[in-house]
mmCIF file of C-alpha atoms in Angstrom:
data_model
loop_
_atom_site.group_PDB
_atom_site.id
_atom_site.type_symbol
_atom_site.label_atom_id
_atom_site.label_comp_id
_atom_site.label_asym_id
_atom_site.label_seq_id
_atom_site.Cartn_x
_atom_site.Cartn_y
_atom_site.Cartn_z
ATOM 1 C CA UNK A 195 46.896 15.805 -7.467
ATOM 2 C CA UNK A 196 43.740 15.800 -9.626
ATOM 3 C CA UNK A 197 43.516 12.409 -11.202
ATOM 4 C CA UNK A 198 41.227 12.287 -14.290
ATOM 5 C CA UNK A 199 38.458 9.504 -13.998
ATOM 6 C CA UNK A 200 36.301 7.396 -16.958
ATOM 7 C CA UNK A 201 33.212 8.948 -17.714
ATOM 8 C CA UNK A 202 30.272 8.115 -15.267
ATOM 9 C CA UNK A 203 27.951 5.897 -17.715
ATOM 10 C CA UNK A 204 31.343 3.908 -18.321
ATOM 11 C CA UNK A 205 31.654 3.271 -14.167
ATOM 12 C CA UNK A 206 27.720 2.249 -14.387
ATOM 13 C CA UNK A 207 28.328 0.150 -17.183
ATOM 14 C CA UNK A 208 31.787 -1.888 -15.595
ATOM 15 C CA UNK A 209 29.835 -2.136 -12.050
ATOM 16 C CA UNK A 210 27.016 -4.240 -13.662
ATOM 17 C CA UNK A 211 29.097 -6.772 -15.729
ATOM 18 C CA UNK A 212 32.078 -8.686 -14.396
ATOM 19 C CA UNK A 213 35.738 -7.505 -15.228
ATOM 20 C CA UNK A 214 37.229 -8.655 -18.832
ATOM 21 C CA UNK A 215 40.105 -11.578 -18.589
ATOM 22 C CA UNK A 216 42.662 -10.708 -20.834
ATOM 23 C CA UNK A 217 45.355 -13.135 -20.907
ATOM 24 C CA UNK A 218 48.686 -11.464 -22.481
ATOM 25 C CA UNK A 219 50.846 -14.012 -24.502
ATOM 26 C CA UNK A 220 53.994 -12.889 -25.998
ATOM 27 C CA UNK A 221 53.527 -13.015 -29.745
ATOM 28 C CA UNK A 222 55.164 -15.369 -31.693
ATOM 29 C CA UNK A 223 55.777 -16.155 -35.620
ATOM 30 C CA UNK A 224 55.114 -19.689 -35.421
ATOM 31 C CA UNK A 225 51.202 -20.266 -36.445
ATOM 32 C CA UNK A 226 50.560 -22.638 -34.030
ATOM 33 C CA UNK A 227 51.535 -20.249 -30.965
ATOM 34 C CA UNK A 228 47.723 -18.276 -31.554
ATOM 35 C CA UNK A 229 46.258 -21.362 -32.006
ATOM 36 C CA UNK A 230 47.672 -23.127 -28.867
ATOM 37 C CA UNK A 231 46.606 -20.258 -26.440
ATOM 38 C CA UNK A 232 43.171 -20.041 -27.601
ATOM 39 C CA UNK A 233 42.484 -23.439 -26.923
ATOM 40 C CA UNK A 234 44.130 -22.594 -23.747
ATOM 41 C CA UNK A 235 41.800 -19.757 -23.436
ATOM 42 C CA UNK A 236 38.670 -22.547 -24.358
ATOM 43 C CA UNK A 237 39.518 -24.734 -20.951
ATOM 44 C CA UNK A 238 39.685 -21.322 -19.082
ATOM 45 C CA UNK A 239 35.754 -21.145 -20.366
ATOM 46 C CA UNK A 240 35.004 -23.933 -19.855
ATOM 47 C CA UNK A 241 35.737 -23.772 -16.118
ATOM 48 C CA UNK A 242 34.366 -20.020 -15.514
ATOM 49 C CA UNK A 243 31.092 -19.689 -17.722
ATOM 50 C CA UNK A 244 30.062 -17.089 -18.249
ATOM 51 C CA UNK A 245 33.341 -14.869 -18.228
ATOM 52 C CA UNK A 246 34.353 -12.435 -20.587
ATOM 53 C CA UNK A 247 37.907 -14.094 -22.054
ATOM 54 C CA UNK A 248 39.806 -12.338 -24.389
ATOM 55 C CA UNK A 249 43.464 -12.901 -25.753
ATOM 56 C CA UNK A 250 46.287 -10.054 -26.497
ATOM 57 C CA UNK A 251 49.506 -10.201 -27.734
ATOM 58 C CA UNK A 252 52.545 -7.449 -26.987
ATOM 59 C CA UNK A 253 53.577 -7.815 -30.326
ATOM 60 C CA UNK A 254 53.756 -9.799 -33.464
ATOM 61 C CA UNK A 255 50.532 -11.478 -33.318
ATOM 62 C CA UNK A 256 46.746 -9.966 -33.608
ATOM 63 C CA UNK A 257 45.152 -8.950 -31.498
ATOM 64 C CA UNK A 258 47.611 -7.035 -29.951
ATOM 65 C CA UNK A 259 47.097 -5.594 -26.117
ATOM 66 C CA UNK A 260 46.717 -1.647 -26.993
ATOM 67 C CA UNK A 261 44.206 -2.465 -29.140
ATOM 68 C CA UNK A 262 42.160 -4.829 -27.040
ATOM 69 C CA UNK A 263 42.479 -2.365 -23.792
ATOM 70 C CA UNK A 264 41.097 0.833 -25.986
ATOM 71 C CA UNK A 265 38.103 -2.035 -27.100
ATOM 72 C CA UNK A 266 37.311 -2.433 -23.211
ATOM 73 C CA UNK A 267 37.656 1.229 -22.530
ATOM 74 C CA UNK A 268 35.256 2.313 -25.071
ATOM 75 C CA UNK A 269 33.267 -0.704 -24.180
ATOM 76 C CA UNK A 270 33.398 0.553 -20.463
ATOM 77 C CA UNK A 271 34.203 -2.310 -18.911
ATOM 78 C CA UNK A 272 36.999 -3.599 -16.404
ATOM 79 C CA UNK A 273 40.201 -5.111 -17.176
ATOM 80 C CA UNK A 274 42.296 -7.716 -15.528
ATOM 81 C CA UNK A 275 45.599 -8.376 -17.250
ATOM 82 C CA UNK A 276 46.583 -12.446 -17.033
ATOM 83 C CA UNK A 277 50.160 -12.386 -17.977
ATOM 84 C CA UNK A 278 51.507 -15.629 -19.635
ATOM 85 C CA UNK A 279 54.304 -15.470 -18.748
ATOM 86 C CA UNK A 280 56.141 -17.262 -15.872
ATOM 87 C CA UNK A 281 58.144 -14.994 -14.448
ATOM 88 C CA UNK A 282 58.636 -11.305 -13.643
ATOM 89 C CA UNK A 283 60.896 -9.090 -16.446
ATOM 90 C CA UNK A 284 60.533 -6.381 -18.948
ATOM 91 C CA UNK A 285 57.524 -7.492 -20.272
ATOM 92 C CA UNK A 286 55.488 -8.007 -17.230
ATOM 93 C CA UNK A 287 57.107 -4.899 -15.020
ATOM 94 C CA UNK A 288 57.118 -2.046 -17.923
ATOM 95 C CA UNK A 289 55.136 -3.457 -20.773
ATOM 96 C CA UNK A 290 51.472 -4.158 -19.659
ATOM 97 C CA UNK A 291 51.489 -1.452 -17.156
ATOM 98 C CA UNK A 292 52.273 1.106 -19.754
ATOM 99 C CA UNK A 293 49.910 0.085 -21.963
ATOM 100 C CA UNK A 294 47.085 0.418 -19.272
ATOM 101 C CA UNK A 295 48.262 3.654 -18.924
ATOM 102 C CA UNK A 296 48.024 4.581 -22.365
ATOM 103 C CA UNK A 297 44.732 4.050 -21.860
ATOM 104 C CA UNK A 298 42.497 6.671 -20.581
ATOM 105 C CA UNK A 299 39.606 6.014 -18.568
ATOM 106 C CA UNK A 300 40.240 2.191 -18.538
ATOM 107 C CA UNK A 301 39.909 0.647 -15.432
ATOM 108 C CA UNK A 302 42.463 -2.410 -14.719
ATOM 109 C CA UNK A 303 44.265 -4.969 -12.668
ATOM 110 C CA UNK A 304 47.358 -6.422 -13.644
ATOM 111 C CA UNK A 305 47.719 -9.850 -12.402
ATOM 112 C CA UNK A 306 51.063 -11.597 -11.359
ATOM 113 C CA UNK A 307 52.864 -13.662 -14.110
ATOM 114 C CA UNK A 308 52.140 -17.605 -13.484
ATOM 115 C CA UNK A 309 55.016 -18.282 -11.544
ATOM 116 C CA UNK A 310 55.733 -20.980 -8.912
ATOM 117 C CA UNK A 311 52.685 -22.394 -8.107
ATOM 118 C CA UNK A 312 51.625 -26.284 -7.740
ATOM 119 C CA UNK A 313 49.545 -25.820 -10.700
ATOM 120 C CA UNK A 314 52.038 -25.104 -12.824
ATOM 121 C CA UNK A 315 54.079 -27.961 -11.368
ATOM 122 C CA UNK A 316 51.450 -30.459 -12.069
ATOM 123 C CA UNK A 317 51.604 -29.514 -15.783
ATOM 124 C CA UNK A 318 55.073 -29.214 -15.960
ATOM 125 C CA UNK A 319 55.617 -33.202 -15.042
ATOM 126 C CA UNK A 320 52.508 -34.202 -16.626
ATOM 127 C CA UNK A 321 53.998 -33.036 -19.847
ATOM 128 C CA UNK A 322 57.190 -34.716 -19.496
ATOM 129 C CA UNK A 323 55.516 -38.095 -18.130
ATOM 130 C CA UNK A 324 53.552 -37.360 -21.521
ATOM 131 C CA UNK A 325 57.052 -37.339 -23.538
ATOM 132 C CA UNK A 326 58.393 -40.848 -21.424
ATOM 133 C CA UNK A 327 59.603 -39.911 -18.367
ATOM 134 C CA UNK A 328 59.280 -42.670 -16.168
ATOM 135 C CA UNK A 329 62.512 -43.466 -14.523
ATOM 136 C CA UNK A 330 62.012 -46.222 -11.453
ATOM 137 C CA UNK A 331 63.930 -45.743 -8.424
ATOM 138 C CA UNK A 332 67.419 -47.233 -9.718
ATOM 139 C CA UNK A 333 66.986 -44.435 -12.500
ATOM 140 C CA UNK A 334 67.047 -41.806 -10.486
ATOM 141 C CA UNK A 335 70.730 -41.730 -9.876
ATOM 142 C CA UNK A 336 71.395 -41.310 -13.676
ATOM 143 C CA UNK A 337 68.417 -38.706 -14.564
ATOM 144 C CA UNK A 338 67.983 -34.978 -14.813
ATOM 145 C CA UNK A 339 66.072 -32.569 -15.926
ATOM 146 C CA UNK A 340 67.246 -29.483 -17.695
ATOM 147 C CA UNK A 341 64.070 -26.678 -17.546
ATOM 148 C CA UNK A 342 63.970 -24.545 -20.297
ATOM 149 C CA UNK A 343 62.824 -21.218 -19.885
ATOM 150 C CA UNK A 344 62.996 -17.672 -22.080
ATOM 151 C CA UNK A 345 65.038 -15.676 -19.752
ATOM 152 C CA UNK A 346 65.095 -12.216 -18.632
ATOM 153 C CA UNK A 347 67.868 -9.359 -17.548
ATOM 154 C CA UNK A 348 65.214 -8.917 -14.373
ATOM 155 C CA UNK A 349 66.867 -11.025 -11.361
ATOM 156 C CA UNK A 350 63.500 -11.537 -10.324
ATOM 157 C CA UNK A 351 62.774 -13.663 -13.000
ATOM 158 C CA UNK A 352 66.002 -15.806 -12.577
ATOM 159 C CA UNK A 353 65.033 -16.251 -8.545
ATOM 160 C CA UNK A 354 60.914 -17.176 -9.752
ATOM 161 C CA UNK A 355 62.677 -19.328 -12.520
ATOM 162 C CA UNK A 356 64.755 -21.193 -9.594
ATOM 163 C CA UNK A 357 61.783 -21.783 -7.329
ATOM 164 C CA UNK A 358 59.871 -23.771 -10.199
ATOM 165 C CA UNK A 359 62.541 -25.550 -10.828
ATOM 166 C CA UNK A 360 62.981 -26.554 -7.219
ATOM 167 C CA UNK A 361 59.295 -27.388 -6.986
ATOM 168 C CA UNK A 362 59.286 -29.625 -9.879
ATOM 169 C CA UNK A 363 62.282 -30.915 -8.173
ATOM 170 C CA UNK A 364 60.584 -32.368 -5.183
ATOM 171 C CA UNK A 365 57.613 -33.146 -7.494
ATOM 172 C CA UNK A 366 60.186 -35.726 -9.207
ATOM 173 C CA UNK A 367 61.502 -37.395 -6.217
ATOM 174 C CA UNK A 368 64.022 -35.302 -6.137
ATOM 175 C CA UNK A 369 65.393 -35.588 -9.430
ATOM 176 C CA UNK A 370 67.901 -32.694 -9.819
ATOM 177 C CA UNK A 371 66.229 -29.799 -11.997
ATOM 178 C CA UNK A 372 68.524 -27.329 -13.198
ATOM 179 C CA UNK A 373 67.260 -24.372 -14.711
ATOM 180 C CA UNK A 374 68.255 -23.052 -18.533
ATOM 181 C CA UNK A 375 67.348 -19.737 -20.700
ATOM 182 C CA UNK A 376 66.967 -19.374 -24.217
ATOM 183 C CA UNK A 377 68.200 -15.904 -23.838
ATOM 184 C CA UNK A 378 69.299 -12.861 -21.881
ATOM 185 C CA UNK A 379 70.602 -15.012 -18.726
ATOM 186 C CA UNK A 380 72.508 -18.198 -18.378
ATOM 187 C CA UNK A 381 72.620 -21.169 -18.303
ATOM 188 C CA UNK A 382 71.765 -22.145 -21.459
ATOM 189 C CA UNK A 383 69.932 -25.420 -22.263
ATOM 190 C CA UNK A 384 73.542 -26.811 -23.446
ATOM 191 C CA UNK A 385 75.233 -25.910 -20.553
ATOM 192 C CA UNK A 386 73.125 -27.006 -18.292
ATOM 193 C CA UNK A 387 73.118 -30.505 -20.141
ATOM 194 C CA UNK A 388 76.527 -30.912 -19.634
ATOM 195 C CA UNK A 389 76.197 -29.616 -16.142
ATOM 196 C CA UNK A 390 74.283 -32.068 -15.324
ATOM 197 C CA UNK A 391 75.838 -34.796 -17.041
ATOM 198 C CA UNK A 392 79.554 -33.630 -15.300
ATOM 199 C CA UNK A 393 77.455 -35.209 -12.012
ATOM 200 C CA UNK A 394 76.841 -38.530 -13.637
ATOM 201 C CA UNK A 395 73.535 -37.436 -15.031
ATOM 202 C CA UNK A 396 73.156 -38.767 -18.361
ATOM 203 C CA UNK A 397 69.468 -39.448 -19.083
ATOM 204 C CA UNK A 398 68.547 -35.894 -19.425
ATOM 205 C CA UNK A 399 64.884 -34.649 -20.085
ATOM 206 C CA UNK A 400 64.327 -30.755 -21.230
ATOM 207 C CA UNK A 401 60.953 -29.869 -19.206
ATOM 208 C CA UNK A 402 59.306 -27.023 -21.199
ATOM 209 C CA UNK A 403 58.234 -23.730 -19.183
ATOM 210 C CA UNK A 404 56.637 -22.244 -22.503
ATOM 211 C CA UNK A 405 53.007 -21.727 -22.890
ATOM 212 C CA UNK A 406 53.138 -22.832 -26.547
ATOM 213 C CA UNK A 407 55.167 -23.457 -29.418
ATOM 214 C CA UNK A 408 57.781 -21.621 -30.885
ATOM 215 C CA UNK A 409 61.190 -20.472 -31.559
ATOM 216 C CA UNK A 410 62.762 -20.915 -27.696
ATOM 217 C CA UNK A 411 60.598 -23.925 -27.163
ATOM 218 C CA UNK A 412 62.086 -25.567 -29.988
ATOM 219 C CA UNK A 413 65.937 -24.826 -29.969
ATOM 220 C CA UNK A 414 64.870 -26.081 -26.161
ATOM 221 C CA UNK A 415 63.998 -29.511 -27.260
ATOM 222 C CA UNK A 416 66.311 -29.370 -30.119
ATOM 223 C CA UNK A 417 68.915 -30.064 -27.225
ATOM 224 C CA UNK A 418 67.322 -33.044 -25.302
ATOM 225 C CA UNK A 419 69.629 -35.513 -24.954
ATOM 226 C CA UNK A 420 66.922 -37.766 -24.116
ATOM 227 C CA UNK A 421 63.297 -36.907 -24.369
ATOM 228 C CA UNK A 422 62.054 -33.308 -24.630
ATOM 229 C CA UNK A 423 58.327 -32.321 -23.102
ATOM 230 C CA UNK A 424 56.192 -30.222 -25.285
ATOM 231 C CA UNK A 425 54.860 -27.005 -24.253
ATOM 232 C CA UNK A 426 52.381 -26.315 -21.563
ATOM 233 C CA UNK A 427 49.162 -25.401 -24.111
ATOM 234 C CA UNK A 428 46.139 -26.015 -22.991
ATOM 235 C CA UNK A 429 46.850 -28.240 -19.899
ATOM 236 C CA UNK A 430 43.909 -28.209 -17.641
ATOM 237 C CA UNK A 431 46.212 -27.169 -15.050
ATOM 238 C CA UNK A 432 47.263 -24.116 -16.323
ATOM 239 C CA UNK A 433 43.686 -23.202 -17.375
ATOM 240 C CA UNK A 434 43.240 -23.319 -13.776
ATOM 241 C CA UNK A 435 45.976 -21.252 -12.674
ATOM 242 C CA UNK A 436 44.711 -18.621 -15.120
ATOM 243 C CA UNK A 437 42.337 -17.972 -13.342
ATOM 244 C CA UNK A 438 43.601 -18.380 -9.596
ATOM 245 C CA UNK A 439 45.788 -15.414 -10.727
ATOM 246 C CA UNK A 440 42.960 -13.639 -12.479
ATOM 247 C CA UNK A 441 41.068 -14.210 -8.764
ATOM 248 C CA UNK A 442 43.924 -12.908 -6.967
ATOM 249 C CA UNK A 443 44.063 -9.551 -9.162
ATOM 250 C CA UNK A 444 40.358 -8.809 -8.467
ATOM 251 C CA UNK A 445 40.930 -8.794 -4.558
ATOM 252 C CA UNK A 446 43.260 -5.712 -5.053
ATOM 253 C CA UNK A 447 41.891 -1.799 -6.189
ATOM 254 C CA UNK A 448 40.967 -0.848 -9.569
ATOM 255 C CA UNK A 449 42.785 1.936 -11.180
ATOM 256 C CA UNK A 450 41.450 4.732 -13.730
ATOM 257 C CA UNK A 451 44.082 5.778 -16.684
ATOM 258 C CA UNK A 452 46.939 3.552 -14.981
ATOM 259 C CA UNK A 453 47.307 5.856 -11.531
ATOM 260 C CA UNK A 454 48.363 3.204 -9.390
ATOM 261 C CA UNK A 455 48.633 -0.046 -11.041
ATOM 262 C CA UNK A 456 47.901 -2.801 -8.891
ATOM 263 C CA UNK A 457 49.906 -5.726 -9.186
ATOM 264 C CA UNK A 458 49.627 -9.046 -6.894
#
């Protein structure tokens, strides 16, 4: 099958500068959700001078992903596709791929979403130490932690949503961690509460797998029956997961117009 390719002097141009970071958030109506993820996106800088950082939303907030890919095509340079998102769904398995396809002549990675990784562990518990969790060792028969996460149809994302939980489990003492969707899978952040409660939990903590604020994040926290953590933002941690998935991406093929998207 004859697959077209970019033009040469856009090839040329992409081999001499490093590939683009484009980090995908959602989109969100809440003003402070833009703001949040660029200073996210200023602690991703800081660590990597020198790299080309851009944000993209899917929708609702500027500037939106189609229109920074076409920018990097015409712009001839390389794309890899940070997902900020935690788990695999609709967004990160249809959405971003088809826009890279959409594109022609763009060449692009599409990284895995952040997903279960110690990094992401790190911030989740520094966020609710941040928020007063600091239960001794006769506490810890009497605490939980309810993690609050968007949800997806996907039963990937419900397994990668499990495995965080577990790992900020153990990074807890083994607190129990149960985790809860704000929509399109259950539990919900109520019904885990009173799951977890039913076992004699009663000092309950909502741990918050967002990357900023907004809608989900707050009906999350609006159902603490304790203390509720705030949003990941611009935790150092996850600046640095950023771009250990950005460095995984860039150790699999490029693709031209979306062929064979590589995702890792």
């Amino acid at each position: 099958m004859h697959h077209r390719t970019a033009p040469a002097h856009q090839h040329t141009a992409a081999a001499r500068r490093p590939a683009t970071l484009v980090a995908v958030g959602h989109g969100s109506r809440d003003p402070r959700a833009r703001a949040t993820l660029l200073r996210l996106l200023d602690r991703v800088r800081e660590l990597r001078p020198g790299l080309d950082v851009r944000l993209a939303h899917i929708e609702l907030n500027a500037p939106l992903l189609d229109e920074t890919l076409a920018g990097l095509a015409a712009e001839g340079r390389e794309a890899v596709l940070v997902p900020l998102l935690f788990a695999p769904g609709y967004h990160v398995t249809h959405d971003l791929p088809a826009a890279v396809a959409a594109v022609p002549g763009l060449r692009a990675r599409v990284a895995a979403p952040l997903g279960a990784h110690p990094l992401l562990v790190e911030a989740l518990a520094d966020r609710l130490a941040e928020a007063g969790w600091t239960p001794g060792e006769d506490d810890r028969r009497t605490t939980g932690v309810v993690l609050a996460a968007a949800g997806s149809r996907d039963p990937r994302s419900g397994a990668e949503t499990r495995r965080i939980a577990a790992l900020l489990g153990e990074r807890l003492g083994g607190v129990p961690v149960v985790p809860a969707y704000a929509s399109a899978a259950a539990p919900t952040v109520p019904e885990a509460v009173a799951a977890l409660a039913a076992r004699g939990r009663h000092r309950i903590a909502v741990a918050s797998c967002f990357t900023a604020p907004g809608l989900f994040a707050a009906r999350a926290a609006a159902h603490a029956p304790w203390i509720a953590a705030a949003p990941l933002g611009a935790h150092p941690a996850l600046a640095r997961l950023v771009l250990h998935r950005h460095d995984r991406a860039l150790a699999a093929p490029a693709v031209v117009h979306g062929r064979e998207l590589a995702a890792v």
